[in-house]
mmCIF file of C-alpha atoms in Angstrom:
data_model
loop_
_atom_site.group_PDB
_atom_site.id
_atom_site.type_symbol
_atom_site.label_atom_id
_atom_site.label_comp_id
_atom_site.label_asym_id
_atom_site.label_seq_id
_atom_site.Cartn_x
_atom_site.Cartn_y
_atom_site.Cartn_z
ATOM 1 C CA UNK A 1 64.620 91.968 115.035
ATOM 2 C CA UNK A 2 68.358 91.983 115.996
ATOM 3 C CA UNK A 3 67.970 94.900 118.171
ATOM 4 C CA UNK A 4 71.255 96.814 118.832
ATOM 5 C CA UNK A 5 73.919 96.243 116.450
ATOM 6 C CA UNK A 6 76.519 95.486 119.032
ATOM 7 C CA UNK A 7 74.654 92.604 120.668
ATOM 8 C CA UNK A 8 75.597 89.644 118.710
ATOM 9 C CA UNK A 9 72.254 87.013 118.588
ATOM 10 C CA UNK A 10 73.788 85.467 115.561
ATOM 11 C CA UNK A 11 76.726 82.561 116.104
ATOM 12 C CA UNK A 12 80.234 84.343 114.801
ATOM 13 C CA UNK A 13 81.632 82.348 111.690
ATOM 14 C CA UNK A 14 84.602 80.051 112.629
ATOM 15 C CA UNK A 15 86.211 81.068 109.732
ATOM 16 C CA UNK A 16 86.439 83.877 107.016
ATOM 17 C CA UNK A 17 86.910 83.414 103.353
ATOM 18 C CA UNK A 18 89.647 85.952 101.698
ATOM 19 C CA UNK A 19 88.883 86.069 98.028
ATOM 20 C CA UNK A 20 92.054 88.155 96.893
ATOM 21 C CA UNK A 21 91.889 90.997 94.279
ATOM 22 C CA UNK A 22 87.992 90.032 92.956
ATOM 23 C CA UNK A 23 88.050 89.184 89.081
ATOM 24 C CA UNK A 24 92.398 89.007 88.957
ATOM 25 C CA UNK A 25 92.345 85.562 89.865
ATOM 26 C CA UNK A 26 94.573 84.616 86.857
ATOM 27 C CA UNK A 27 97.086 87.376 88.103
ATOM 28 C CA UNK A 28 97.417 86.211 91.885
ATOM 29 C CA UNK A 29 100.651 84.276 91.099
ATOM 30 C CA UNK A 30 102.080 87.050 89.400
ATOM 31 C CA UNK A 31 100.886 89.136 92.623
ATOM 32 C CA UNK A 32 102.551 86.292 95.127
ATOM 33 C CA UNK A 33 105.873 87.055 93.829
ATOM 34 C CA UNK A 34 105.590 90.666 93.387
ATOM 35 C CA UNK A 35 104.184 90.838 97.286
ATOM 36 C CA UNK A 36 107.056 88.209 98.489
ATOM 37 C CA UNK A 37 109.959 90.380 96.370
ATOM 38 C CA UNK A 38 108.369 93.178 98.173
ATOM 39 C CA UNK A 39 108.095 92.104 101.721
ATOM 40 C CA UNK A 40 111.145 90.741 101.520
ATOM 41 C CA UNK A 41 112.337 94.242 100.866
ATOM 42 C CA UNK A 42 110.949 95.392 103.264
ATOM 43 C CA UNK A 43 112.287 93.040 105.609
ATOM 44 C CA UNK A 44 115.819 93.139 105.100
ATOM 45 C CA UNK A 45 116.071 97.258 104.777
ATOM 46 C CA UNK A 46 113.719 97.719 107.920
ATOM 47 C CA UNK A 47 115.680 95.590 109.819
ATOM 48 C CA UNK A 48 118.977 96.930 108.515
ATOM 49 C CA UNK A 49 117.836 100.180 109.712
ATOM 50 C CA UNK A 50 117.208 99.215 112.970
ATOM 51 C CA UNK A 51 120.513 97.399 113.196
ATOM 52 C CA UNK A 52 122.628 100.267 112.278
ATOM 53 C CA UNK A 53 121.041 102.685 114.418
ATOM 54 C CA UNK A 54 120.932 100.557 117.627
ATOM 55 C CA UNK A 55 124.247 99.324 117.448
ATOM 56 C CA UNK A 56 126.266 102.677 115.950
ATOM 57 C CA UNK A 57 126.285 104.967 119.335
ATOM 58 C CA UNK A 58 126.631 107.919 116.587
ATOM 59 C CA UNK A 59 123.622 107.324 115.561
ATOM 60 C CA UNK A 60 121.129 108.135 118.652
ATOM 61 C CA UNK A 61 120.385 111.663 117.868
ATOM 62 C CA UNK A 62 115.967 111.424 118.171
ATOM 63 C CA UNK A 63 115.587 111.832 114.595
ATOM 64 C CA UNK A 64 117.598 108.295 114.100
ATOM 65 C CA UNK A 65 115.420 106.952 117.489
ATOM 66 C CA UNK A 66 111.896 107.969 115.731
ATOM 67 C CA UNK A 67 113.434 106.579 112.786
ATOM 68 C CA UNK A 68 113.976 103.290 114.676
ATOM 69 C CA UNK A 69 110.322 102.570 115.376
ATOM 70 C CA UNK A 70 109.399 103.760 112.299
ATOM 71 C CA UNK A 71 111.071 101.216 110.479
ATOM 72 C CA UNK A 72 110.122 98.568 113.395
ATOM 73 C CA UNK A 73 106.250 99.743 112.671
ATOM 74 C CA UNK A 74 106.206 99.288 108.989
ATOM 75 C CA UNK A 75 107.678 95.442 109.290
ATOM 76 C CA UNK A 76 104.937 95.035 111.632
ATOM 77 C CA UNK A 77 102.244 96.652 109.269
ATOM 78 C CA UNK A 78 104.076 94.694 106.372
ATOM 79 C CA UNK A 79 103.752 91.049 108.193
ATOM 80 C CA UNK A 80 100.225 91.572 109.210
ATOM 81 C CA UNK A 81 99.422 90.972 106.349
ATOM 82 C CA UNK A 82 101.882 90.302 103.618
ATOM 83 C CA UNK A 83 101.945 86.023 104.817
ATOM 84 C CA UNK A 84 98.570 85.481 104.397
ATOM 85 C CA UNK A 85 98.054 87.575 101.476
ATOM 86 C CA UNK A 86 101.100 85.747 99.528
ATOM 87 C CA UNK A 87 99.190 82.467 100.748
ATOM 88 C CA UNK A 88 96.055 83.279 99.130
ATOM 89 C CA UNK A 89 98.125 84.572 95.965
ATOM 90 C CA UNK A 90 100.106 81.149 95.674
ATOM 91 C CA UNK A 91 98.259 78.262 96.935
ATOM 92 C CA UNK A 92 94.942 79.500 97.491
ATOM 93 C CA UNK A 93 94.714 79.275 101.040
ATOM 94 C CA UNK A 94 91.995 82.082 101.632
ATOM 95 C CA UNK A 95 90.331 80.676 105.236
ATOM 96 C CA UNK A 96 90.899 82.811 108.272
ATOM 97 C CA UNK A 97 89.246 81.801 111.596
ATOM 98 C CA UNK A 98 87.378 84.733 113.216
ATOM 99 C CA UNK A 99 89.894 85.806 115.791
ATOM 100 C CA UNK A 100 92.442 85.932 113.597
ATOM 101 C CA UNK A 101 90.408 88.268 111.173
ATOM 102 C CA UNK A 102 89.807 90.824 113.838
ATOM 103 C CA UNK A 103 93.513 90.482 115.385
ATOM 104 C CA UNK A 104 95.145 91.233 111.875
ATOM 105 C CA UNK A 105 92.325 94.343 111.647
ATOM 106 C CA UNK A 106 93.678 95.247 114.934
ATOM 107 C CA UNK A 107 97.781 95.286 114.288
ATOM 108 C CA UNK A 108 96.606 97.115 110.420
ATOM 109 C CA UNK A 109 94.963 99.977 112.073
ATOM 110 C CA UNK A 110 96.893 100.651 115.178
ATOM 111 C CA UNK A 111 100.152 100.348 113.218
ATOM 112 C CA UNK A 112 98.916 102.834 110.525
ATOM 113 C CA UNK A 113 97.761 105.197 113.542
ATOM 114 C CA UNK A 114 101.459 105.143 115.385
ATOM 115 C CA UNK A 115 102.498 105.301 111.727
ATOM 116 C CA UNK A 116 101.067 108.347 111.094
ATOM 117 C CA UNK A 117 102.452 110.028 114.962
ATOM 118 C CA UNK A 118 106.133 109.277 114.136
ATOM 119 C CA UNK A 119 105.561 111.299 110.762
ATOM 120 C CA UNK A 120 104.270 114.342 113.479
ATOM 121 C CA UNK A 121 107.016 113.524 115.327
ATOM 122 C CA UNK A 122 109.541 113.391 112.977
ATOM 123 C CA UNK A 123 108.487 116.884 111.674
ATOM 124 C CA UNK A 124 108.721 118.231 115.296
ATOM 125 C CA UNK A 125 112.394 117.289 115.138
ATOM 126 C CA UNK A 126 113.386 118.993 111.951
ATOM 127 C CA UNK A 127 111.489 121.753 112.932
ATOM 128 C CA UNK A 128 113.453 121.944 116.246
ATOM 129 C CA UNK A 129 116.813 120.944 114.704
ATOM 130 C CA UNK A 130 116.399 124.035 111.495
ATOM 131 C CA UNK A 131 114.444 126.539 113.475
ATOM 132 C CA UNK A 132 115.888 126.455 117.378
ATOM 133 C CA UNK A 133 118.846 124.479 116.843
ATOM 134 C CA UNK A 134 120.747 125.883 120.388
ATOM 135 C CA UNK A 135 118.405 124.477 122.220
ATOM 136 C CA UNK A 136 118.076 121.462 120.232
ATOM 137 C CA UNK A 137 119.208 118.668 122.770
ATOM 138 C CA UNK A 138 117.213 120.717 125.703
ATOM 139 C CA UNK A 139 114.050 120.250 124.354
ATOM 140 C CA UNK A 140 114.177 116.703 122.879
ATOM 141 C CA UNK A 141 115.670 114.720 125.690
ATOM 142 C CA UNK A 142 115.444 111.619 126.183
ATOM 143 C CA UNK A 143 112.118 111.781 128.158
ATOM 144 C CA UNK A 144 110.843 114.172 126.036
ATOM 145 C CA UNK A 145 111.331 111.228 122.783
ATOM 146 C CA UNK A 146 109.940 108.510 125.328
ATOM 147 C CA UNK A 147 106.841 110.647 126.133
ATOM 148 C CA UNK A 148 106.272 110.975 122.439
ATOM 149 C CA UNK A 149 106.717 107.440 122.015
ATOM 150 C CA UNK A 150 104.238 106.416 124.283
ATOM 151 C CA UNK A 151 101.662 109.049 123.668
ATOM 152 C CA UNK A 152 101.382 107.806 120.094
ATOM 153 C CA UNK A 153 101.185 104.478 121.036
ATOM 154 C CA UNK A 154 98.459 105.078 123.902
ATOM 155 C CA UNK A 155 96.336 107.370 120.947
ATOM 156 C CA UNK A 156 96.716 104.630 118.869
ATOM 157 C CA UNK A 157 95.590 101.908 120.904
ATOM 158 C CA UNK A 158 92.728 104.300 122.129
ATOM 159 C CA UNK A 159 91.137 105.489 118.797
ATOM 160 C CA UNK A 160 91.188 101.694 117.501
ATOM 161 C CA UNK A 161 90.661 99.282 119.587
ATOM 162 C CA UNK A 162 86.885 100.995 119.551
ATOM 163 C CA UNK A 163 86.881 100.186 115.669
ATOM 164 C CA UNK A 164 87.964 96.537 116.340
ATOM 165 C CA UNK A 165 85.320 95.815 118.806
ATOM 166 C CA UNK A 166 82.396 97.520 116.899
ATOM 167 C CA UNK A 167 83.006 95.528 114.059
ATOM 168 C CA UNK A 168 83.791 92.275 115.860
ATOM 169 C CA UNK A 169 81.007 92.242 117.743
ATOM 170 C CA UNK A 170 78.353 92.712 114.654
ATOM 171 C CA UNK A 171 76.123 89.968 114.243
ATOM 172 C CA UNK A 172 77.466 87.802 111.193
ATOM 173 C CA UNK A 173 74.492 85.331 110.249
ATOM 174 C CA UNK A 174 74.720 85.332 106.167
ATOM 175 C CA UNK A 175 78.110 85.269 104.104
ATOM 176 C CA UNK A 176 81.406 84.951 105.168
ATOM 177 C CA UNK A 177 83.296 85.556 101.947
ATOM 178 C CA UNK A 178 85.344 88.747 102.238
ATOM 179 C CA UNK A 179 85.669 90.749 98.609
ATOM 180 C CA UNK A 180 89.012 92.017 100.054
ATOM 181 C CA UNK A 181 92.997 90.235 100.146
ATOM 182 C CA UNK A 182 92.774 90.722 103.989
ATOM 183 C CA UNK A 183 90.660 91.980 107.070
ATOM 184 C CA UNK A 184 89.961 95.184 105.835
ATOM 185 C CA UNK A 185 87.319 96.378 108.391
ATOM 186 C CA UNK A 186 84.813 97.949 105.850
ATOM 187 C CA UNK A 187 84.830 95.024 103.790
ATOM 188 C CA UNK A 188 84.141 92.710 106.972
ATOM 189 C CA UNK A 189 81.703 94.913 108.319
ATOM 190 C CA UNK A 190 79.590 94.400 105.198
ATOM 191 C CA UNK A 191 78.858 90.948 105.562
ATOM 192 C CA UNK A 192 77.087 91.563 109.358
ATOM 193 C CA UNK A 193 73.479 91.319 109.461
ATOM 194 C CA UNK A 194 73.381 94.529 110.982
ATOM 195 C CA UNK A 195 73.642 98.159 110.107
ATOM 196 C CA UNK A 196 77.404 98.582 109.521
ATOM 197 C CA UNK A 197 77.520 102.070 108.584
ATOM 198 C CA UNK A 198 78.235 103.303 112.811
ATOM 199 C CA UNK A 199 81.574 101.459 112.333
ATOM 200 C CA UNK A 200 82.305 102.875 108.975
ATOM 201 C CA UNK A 201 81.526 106.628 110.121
ATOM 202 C CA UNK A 202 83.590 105.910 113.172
ATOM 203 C CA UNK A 203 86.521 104.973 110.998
ATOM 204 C CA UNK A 204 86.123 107.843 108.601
ATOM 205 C CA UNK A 205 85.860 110.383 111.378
ATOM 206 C CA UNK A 206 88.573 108.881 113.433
ATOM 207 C CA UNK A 207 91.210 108.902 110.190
ATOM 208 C CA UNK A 208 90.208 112.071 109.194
ATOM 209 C CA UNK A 209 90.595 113.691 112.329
ATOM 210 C CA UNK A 210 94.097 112.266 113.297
ATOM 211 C CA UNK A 211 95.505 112.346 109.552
ATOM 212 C CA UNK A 212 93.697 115.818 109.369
ATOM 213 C CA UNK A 213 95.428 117.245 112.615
ATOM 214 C CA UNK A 214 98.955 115.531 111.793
ATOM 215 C CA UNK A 215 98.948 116.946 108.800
ATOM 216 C CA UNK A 216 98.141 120.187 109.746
ATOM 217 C CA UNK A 217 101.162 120.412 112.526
ATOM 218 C CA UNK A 218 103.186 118.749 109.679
ATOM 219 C CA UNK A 219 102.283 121.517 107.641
ATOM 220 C CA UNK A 220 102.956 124.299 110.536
ATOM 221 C CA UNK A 221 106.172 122.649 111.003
ATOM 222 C CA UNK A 222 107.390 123.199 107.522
ATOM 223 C CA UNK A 223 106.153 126.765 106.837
ATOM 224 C CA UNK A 224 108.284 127.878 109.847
ATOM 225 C CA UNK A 225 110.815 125.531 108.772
ATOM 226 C CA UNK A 226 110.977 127.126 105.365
ATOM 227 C CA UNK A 227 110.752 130.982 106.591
ATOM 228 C CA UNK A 228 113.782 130.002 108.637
ATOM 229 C CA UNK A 229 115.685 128.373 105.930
ATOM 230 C CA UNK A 230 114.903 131.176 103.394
ATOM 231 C CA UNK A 231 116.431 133.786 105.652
ATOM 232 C CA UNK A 232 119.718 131.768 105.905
ATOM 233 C CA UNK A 233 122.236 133.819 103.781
ATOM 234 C CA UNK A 234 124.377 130.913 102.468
ATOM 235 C CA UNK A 235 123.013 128.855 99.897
ATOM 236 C CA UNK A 236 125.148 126.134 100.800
ATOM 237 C CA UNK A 237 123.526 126.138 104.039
ATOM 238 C CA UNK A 238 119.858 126.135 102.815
ATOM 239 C CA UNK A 239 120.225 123.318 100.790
ATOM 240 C CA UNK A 240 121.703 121.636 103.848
ATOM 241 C CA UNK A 241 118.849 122.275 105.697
ATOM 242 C CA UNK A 242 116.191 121.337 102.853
ATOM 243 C CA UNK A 243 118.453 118.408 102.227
ATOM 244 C CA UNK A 244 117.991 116.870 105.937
ATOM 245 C CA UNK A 245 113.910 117.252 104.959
ATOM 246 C CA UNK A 246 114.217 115.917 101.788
ATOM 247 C CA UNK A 247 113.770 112.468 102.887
ATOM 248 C CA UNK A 248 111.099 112.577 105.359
ATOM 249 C CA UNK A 249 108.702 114.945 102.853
ATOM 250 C CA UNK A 250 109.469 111.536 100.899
ATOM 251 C CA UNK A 251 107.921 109.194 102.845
ATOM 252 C CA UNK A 252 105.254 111.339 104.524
ATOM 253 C CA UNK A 253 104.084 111.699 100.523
ATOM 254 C CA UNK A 254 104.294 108.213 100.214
ATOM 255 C CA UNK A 255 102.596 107.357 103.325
ATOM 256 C CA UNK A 256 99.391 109.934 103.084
ATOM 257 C CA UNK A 257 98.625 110.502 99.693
ATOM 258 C CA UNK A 258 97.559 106.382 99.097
ATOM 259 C CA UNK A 259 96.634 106.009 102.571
ATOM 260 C CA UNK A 260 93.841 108.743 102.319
ATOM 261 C CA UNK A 261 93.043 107.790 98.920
ATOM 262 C CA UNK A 262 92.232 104.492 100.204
ATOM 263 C CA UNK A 263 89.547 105.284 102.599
ATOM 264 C CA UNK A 264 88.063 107.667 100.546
ATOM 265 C CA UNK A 265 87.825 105.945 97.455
ATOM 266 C CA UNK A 266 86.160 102.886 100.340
ATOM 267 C CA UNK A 267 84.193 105.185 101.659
ATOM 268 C CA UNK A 268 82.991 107.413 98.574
ATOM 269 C CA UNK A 269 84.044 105.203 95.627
ATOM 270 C CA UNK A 270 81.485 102.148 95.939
ATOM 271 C CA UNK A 271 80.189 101.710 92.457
ATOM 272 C CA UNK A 272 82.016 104.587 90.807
ATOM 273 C CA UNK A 273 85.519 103.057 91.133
ATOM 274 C CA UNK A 274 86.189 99.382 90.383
ATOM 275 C CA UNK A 275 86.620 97.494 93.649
ATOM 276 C CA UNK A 276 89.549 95.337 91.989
ATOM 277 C CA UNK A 277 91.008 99.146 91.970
ATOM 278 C CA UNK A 278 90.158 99.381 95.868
ATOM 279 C CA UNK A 279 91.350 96.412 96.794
ATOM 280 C CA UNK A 280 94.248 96.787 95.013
ATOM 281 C CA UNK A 281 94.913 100.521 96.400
ATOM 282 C CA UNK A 282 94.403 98.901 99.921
ATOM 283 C CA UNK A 283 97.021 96.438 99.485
ATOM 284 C CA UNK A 284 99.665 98.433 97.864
ATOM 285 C CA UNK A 285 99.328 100.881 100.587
ATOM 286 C CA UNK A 286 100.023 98.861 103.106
ATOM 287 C CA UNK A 287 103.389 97.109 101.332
ATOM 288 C CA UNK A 288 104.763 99.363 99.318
ATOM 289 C CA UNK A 289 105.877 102.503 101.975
ATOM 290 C CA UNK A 290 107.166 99.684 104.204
ATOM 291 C CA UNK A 291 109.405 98.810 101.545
ATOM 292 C CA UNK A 292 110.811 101.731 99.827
ATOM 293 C CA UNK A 293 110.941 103.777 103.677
ATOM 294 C CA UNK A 294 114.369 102.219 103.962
ATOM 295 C CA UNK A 295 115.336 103.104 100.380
ATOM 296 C CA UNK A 296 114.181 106.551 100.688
ATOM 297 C CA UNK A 297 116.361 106.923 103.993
ATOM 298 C CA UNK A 298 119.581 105.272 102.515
ATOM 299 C CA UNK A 299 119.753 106.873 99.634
ATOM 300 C CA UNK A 300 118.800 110.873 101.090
ATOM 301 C CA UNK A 301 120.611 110.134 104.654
ATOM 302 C CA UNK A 302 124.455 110.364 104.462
ATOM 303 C CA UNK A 303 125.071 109.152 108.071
ATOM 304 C CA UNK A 304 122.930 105.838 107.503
ATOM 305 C CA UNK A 305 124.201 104.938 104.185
ATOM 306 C CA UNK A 306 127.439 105.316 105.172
ATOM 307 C CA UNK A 307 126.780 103.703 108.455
ATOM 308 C CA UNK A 308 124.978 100.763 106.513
ATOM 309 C CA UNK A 309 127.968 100.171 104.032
ATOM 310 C CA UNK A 310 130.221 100.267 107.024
ATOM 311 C CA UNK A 311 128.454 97.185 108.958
ATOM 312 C CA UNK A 312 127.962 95.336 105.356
ATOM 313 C CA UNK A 313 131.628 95.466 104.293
ATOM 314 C CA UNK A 314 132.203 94.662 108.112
ATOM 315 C CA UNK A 315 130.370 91.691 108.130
ATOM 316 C CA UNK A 316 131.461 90.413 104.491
ATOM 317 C CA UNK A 317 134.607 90.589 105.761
ATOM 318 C CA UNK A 318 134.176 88.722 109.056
ATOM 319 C CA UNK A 319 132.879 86.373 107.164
ATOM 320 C CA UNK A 320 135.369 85.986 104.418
ATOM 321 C CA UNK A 321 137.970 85.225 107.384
ATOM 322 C CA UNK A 322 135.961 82.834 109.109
ATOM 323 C CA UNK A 323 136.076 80.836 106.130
ATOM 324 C CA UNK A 324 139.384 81.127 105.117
ATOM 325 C CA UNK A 325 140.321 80.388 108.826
#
């Protein structure tokens, strides 16, 4: 008997074995590069983002502060990940000791969680900015953004650093080959000798509860954004208003619809939907808003693009006279 599930009586593997996208091994170079053009992506335009807002003092309205950490999240989400995934694409370099596993299951999670709080917040701030916009800059001061701030962090931290240890803390005494391209708790969990279906439940409550009631303020927020933009007499100044939405409906759609899909299809989808498919849904969720966020926002947000041509041409040009000097 192993008795509880959470009492480990079986020695932890040293290492974990990451098997990719399960049956595309002939496509995993094609995948490296994809991944690589795509992290790199998301590299550069996150921290070009972050650049222009923290060094452009016109730029530190909240919406450009939650902004900020948004784009700092997703490169942290991205490089959880993206490395090690890229090295089991290219060279084949699939082991990943046991701490590591559970660290990288860690930074996924919690950054998805904080991920999901800025989106809430975010909405908050249109909502404030369409809806009460007199008393715009009395309700979201600067301790007002910080409290935020921290209270997603601290509800992130709190609803999954339970997941972590649950699932670290399994007994592991048979396989350590993981059917997944990283530490993707459910697919860990399934290798433990014990029941992992606590940690699973956990996981599906916990997501569905804080994506449920994000999306549901989200939601408020826009039908009383919409009511107020509706009653605006100017058309010129509703599609201003929709216009400064336009952007963040963008990424929210990009951020939940695949994110939810993912657990669901995890959680409901074994042996209906191809876990290839899963796998694949898994990994493009966690790459692909990272790197077309700062896309979305350049293209919809005047004040950043313009901003971000203005250091670019500002830095070619620095640079152009440093070498001609």
């Amino acid at each position: 008997m192993l008795g509880s599930p959470y009492n480990r009586t079986a020695e932890a593997p040293a290492t974990f074995i990451l098997v990719g996208i399960p049956g595309w091994q002939s496509s995993h170079l094609w995948l490296a590069l994809s991944l690589s053009t795509m992290y790199i992506t998301a590299l550069l335009g996150n921290t070009l983002i972050v650049t222009v807002i923290w060094v452009d003092s016109t730029l530190q309205e909240p919406m450009y502060c939650f902004l900020c950490v948004l784009a700092a999240v997703d490169m942290v989400m991205a490089s959880s990940v993206v490395p090690k995934m890229v090295s089991i694409f290219s060279s084949g370099d699939n082991a990943i000791s046991f701490n590591a596993c559970f660290t990288q299951m860690y930074f996924v999670h919690a950054a998805t969680a904080v991920e999901t709080g800025l989106l809430l917040a975010m909405a908050f701030d249109r909502y404030v900015a369409i809806c009460k916009p007199l008393h715009y800059k009395r309700i979201l001061t600067p301790q007002v953004i910080l409290g935020m701030s921290v209270t997603i962090i601290i509800r992130a931290i709190m609803s999954m650093t339970p997941l972590s240890w649950m699932v670290s803390h399994l007994p592991f005494c048979g396989s350590n080959v993981v059917l997944h391209s990283y530490c993707e708790h459910m697919a860990v969990a399934k290798l433990a000798c014990a029941d992992p279906r606590p940690s699973s439940l956990y996981s599906l409550i916990v997501s569905s509860i804080i994506v449920g009631s994000d999306v549901a303020f989200i939601a408020a927020s826009y039908i009383l954004i919409l009511q107020t933009v509706f009653s605006l007499s100017s058309k010129n100044a509703q599609l201003k208003a929709l216009g400064t939405c336009g952007s963040h409906v963008g990424v929210m759609a990009l951020y939940y619809l695949p994110g939810m899909a993912s657990i669901y299809v995890a959680w409901l989808g074994e042996g209906i939907v191809p876990l290839c498919t899963q796998v694949l849904l898994a990994d493009f969720y966690l790459i692909i808003p990272p790197s077309l966020n700062p896309i979305i926002y350049g293209l919809r947000m005047k004040q950043i693009r313009k901003r971000t041509w203005g250091l670019l041409i500002h830095c070619l040009f620095n640079h152009s006279n440093l070498g001609s000097g």
